[in-house]
PDB file of C-alpha atoms in Angstrom:
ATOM      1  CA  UNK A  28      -1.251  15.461  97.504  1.00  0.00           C
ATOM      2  CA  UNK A  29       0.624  17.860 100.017  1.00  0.00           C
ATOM      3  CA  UNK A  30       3.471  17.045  97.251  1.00  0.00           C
ATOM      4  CA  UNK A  31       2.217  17.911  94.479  1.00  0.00           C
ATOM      5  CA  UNK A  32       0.950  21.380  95.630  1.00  0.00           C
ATOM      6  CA  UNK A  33       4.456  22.277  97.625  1.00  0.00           C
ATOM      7  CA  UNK A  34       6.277  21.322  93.678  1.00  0.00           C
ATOM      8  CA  UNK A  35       3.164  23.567  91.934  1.00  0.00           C
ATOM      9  CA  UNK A  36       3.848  26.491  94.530  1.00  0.00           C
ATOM     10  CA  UNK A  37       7.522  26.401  93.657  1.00  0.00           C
ATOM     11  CA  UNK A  38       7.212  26.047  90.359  1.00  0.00           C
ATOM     12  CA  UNK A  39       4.991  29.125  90.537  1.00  0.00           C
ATOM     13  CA  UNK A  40       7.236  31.020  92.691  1.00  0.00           C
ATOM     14  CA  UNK A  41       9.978  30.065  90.110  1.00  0.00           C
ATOM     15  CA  UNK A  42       7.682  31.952  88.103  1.00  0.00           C
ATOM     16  CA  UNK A  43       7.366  34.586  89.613  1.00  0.00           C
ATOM     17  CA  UNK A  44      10.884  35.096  89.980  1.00  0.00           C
ATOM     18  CA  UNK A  45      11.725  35.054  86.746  1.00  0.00           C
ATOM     19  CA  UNK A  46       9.062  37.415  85.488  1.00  0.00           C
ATOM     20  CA  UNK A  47      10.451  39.900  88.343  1.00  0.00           C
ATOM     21  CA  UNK A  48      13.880  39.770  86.879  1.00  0.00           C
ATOM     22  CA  UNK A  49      12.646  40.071  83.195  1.00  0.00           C
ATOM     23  CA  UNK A  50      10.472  43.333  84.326  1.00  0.00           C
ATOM     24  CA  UNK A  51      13.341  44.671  85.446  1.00  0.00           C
ATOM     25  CA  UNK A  52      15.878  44.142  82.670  1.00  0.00           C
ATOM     26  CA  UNK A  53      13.224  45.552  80.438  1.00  0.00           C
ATOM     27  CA  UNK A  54      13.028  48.855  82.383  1.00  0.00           C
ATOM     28  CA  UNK A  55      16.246  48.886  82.779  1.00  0.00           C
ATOM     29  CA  UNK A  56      16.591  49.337  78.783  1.00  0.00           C
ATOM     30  CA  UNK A  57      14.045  52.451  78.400  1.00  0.00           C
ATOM     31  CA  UNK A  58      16.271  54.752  76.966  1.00  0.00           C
ATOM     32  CA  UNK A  59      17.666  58.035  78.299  1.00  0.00           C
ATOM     33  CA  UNK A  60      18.122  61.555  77.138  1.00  0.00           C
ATOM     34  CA  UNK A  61      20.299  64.199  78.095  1.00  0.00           C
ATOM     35  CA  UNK A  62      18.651  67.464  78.341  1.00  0.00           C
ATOM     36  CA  UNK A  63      17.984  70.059  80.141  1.00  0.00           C
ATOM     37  CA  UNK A  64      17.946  70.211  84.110  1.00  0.00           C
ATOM     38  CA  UNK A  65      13.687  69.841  83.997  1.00  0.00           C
ATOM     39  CA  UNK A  66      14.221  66.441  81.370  1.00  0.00           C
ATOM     40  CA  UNK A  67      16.865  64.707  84.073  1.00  0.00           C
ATOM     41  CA  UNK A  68      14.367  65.099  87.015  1.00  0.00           C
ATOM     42  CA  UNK A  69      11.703  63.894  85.609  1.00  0.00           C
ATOM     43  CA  UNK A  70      13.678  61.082  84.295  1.00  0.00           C
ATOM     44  CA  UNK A  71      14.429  60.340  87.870  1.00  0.00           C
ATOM     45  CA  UNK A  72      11.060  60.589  89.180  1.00  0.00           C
ATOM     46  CA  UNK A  73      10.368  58.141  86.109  1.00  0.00           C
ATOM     47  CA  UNK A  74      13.195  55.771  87.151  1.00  0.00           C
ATOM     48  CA  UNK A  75      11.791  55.828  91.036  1.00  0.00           C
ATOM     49  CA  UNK A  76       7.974  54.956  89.536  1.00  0.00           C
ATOM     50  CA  UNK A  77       9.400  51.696  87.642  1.00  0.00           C
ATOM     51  CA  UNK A  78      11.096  50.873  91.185  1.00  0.00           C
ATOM     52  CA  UNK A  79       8.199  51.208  92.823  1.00  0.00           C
ATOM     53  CA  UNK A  80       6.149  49.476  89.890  1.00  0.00           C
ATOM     54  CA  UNK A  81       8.459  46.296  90.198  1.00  0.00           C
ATOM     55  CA  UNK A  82       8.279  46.114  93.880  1.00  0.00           C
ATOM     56  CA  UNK A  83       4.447  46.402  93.675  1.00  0.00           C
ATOM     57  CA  UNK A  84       4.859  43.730  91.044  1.00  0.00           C
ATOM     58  CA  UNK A  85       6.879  41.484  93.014  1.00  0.00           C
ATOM     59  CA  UNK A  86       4.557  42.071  96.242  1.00  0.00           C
ATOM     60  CA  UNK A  87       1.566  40.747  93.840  1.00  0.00           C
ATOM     61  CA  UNK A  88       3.145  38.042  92.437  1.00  0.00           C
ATOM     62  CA  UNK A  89       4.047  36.936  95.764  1.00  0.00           C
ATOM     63  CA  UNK A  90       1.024  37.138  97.496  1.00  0.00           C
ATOM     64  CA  UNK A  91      -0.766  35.280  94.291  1.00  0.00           C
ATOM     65  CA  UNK A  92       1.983  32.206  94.561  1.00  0.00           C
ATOM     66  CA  UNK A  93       1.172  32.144  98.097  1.00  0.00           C
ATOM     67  CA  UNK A  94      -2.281  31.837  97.152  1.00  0.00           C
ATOM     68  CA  UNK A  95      -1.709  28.575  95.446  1.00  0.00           C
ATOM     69  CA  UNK A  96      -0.706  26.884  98.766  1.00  0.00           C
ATOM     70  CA  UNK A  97      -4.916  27.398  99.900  1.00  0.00           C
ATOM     71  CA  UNK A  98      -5.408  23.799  97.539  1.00  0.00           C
ATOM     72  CA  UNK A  99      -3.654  22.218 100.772  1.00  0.00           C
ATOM     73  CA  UNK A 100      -7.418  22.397 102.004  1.00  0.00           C
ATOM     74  CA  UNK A 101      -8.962  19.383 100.385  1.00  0.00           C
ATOM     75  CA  UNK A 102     -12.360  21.022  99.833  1.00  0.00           C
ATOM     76  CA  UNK A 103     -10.642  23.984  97.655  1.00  0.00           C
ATOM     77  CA  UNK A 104      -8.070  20.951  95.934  1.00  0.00           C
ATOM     78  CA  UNK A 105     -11.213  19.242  94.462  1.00  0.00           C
ATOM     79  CA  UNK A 106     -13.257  21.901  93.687  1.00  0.00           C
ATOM     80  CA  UNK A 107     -12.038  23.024  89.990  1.00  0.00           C
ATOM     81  CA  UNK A 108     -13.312  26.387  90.307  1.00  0.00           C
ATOM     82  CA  UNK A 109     -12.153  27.175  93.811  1.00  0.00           C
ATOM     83  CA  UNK A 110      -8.632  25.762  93.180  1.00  0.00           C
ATOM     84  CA  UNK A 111      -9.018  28.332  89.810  1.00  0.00           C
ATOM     85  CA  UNK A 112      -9.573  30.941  91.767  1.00  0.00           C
ATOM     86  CA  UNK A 113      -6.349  29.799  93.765  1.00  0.00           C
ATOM     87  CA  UNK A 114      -4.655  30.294  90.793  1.00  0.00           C
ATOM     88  CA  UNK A 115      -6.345  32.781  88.822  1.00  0.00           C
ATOM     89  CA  UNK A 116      -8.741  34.796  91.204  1.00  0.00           C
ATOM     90  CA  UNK A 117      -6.080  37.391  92.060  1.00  0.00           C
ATOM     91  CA  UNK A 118      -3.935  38.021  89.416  1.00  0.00           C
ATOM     92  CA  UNK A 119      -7.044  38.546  87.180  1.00  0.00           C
ATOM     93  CA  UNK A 120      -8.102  41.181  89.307  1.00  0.00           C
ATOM     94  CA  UNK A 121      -5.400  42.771  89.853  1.00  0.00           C
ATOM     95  CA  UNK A 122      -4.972  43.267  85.354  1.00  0.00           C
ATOM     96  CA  UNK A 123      -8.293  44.059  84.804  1.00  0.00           C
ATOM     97  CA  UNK A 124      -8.140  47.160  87.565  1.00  0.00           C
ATOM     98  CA  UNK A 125      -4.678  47.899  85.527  1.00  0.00           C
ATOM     99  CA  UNK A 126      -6.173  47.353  82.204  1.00  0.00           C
ATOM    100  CA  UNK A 127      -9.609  49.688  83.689  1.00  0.00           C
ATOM    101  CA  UNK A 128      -6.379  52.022  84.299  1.00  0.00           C
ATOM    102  CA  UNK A 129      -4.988  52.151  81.181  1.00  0.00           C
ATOM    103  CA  UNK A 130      -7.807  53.076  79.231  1.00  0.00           C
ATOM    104  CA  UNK A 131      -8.584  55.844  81.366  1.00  0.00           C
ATOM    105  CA  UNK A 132      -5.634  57.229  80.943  1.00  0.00           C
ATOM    106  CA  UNK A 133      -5.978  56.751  77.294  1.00  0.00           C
ATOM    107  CA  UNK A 134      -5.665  60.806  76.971  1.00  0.00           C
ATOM    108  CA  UNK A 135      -2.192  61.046  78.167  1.00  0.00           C
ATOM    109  CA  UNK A 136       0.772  60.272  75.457  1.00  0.00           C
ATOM    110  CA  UNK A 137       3.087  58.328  78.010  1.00  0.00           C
ATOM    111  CA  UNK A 138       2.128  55.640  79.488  1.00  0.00           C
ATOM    112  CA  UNK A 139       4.967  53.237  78.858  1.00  0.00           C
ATOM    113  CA  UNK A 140       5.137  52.055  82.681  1.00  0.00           C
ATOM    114  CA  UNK A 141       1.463  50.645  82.790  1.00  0.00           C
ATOM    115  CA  UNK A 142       2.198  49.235  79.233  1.00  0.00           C
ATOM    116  CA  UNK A 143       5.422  47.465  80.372  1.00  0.00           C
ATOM    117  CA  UNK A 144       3.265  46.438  84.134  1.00  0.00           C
ATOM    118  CA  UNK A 145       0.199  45.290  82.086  1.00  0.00           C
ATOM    119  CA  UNK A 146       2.278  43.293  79.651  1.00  0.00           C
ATOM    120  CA  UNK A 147       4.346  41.247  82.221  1.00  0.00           C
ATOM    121  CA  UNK A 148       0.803  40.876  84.592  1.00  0.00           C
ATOM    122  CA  UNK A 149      -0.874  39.101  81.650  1.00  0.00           C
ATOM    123  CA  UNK A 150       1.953  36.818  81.031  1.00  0.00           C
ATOM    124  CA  UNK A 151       2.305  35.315  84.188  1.00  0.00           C
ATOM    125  CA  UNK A 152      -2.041  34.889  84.301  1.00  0.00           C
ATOM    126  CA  UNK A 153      -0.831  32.795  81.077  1.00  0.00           C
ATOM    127  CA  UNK A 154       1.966  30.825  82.553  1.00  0.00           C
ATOM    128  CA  UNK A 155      -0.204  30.520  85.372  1.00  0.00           C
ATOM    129  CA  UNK A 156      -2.833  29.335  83.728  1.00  0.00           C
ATOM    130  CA  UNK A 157      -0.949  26.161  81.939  1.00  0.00           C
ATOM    131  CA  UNK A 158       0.181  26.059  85.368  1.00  0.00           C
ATOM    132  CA  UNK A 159      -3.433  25.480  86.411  1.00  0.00           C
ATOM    133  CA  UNK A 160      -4.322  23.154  83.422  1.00  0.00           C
ATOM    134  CA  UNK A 161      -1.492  20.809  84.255  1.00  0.00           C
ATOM    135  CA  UNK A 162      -2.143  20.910  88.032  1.00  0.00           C
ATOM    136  CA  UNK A 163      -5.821  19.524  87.529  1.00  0.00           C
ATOM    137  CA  UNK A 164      -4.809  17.000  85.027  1.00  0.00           C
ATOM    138  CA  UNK A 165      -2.067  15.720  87.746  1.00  0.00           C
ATOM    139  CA  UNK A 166      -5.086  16.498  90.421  1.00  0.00           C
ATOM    140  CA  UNK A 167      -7.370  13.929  88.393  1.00  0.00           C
ATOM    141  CA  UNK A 168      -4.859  11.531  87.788  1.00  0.00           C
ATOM    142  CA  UNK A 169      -4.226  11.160  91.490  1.00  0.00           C
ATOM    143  CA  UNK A 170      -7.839  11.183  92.587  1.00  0.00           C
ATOM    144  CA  UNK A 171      -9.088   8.285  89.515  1.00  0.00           C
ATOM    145  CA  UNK A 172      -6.284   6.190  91.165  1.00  0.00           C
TER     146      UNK A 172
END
């Protein structure tokens, strides 16, 4: 069993990884003007918020693949909805305060770095969540054994 949670914590990790570099190479395309003194400031305050947005994001997507490791403890392992919220539980919090976010801020006209955050967020809860599906089925098929 201790396998097969060590190979669904890397595989989530993996994950993880490769959602990190993908935020980054698509906030590394937003597109630049040249203008006035005012314009290039602000475009470096916005270039130091998408740092700090992608190490939040790799900070949370840590902390939720080490979260995965908790179905080592048997009782969590065999409970489906404790092992979900292994899985689940924290990056589903974490979008839903940035999605609770987002429309609050519905009144300003840029919000392009919640939009890219929120987008990436939502598709690792979907890659984790296949991740989840096919975890259980492999948990089942070990326990009916």
């Amino acid at each position: 069993m201790k396998k097969i949670v060590f190979r669904f914590w890397g595989i989530n990790l993996l994950i993880s990884i490769l959602l990190f570099f993908a935020y980054r190479i698509s906030i590394s395309q937003t597109a630049t003007s040249n203008g006035n003194s005012f314009e290039q400031w602000m475009q470096i305050v916005e270039i130091l918020l998408n740092l700090g947005f992608s190490l939040i994001y790799l900070i949370g997507m840590t902390i939720s693949s080490l979260a995965v490791l908790l179905n080592l403890v048997e009782k969590i392992r065999n409970n489906i909805y404790l092992s979900l919220l292994t899985f689940l539980g924290l990056p589903s919090i974490c979008v839903v305060i940035i999605i609770i976010k987002l429309v609050i801020d519905m009144s300003f006209n840029d919000f392009a770095l919640l939009k890219t955050f929120t987008f990436f967020s939502i598709l690792y809860l979907l890659l984790t969540t296949i991740e989840f599906l096919l975890f259980r089925k492999r948990i089942n098929k070990e326990l009916n054994k």
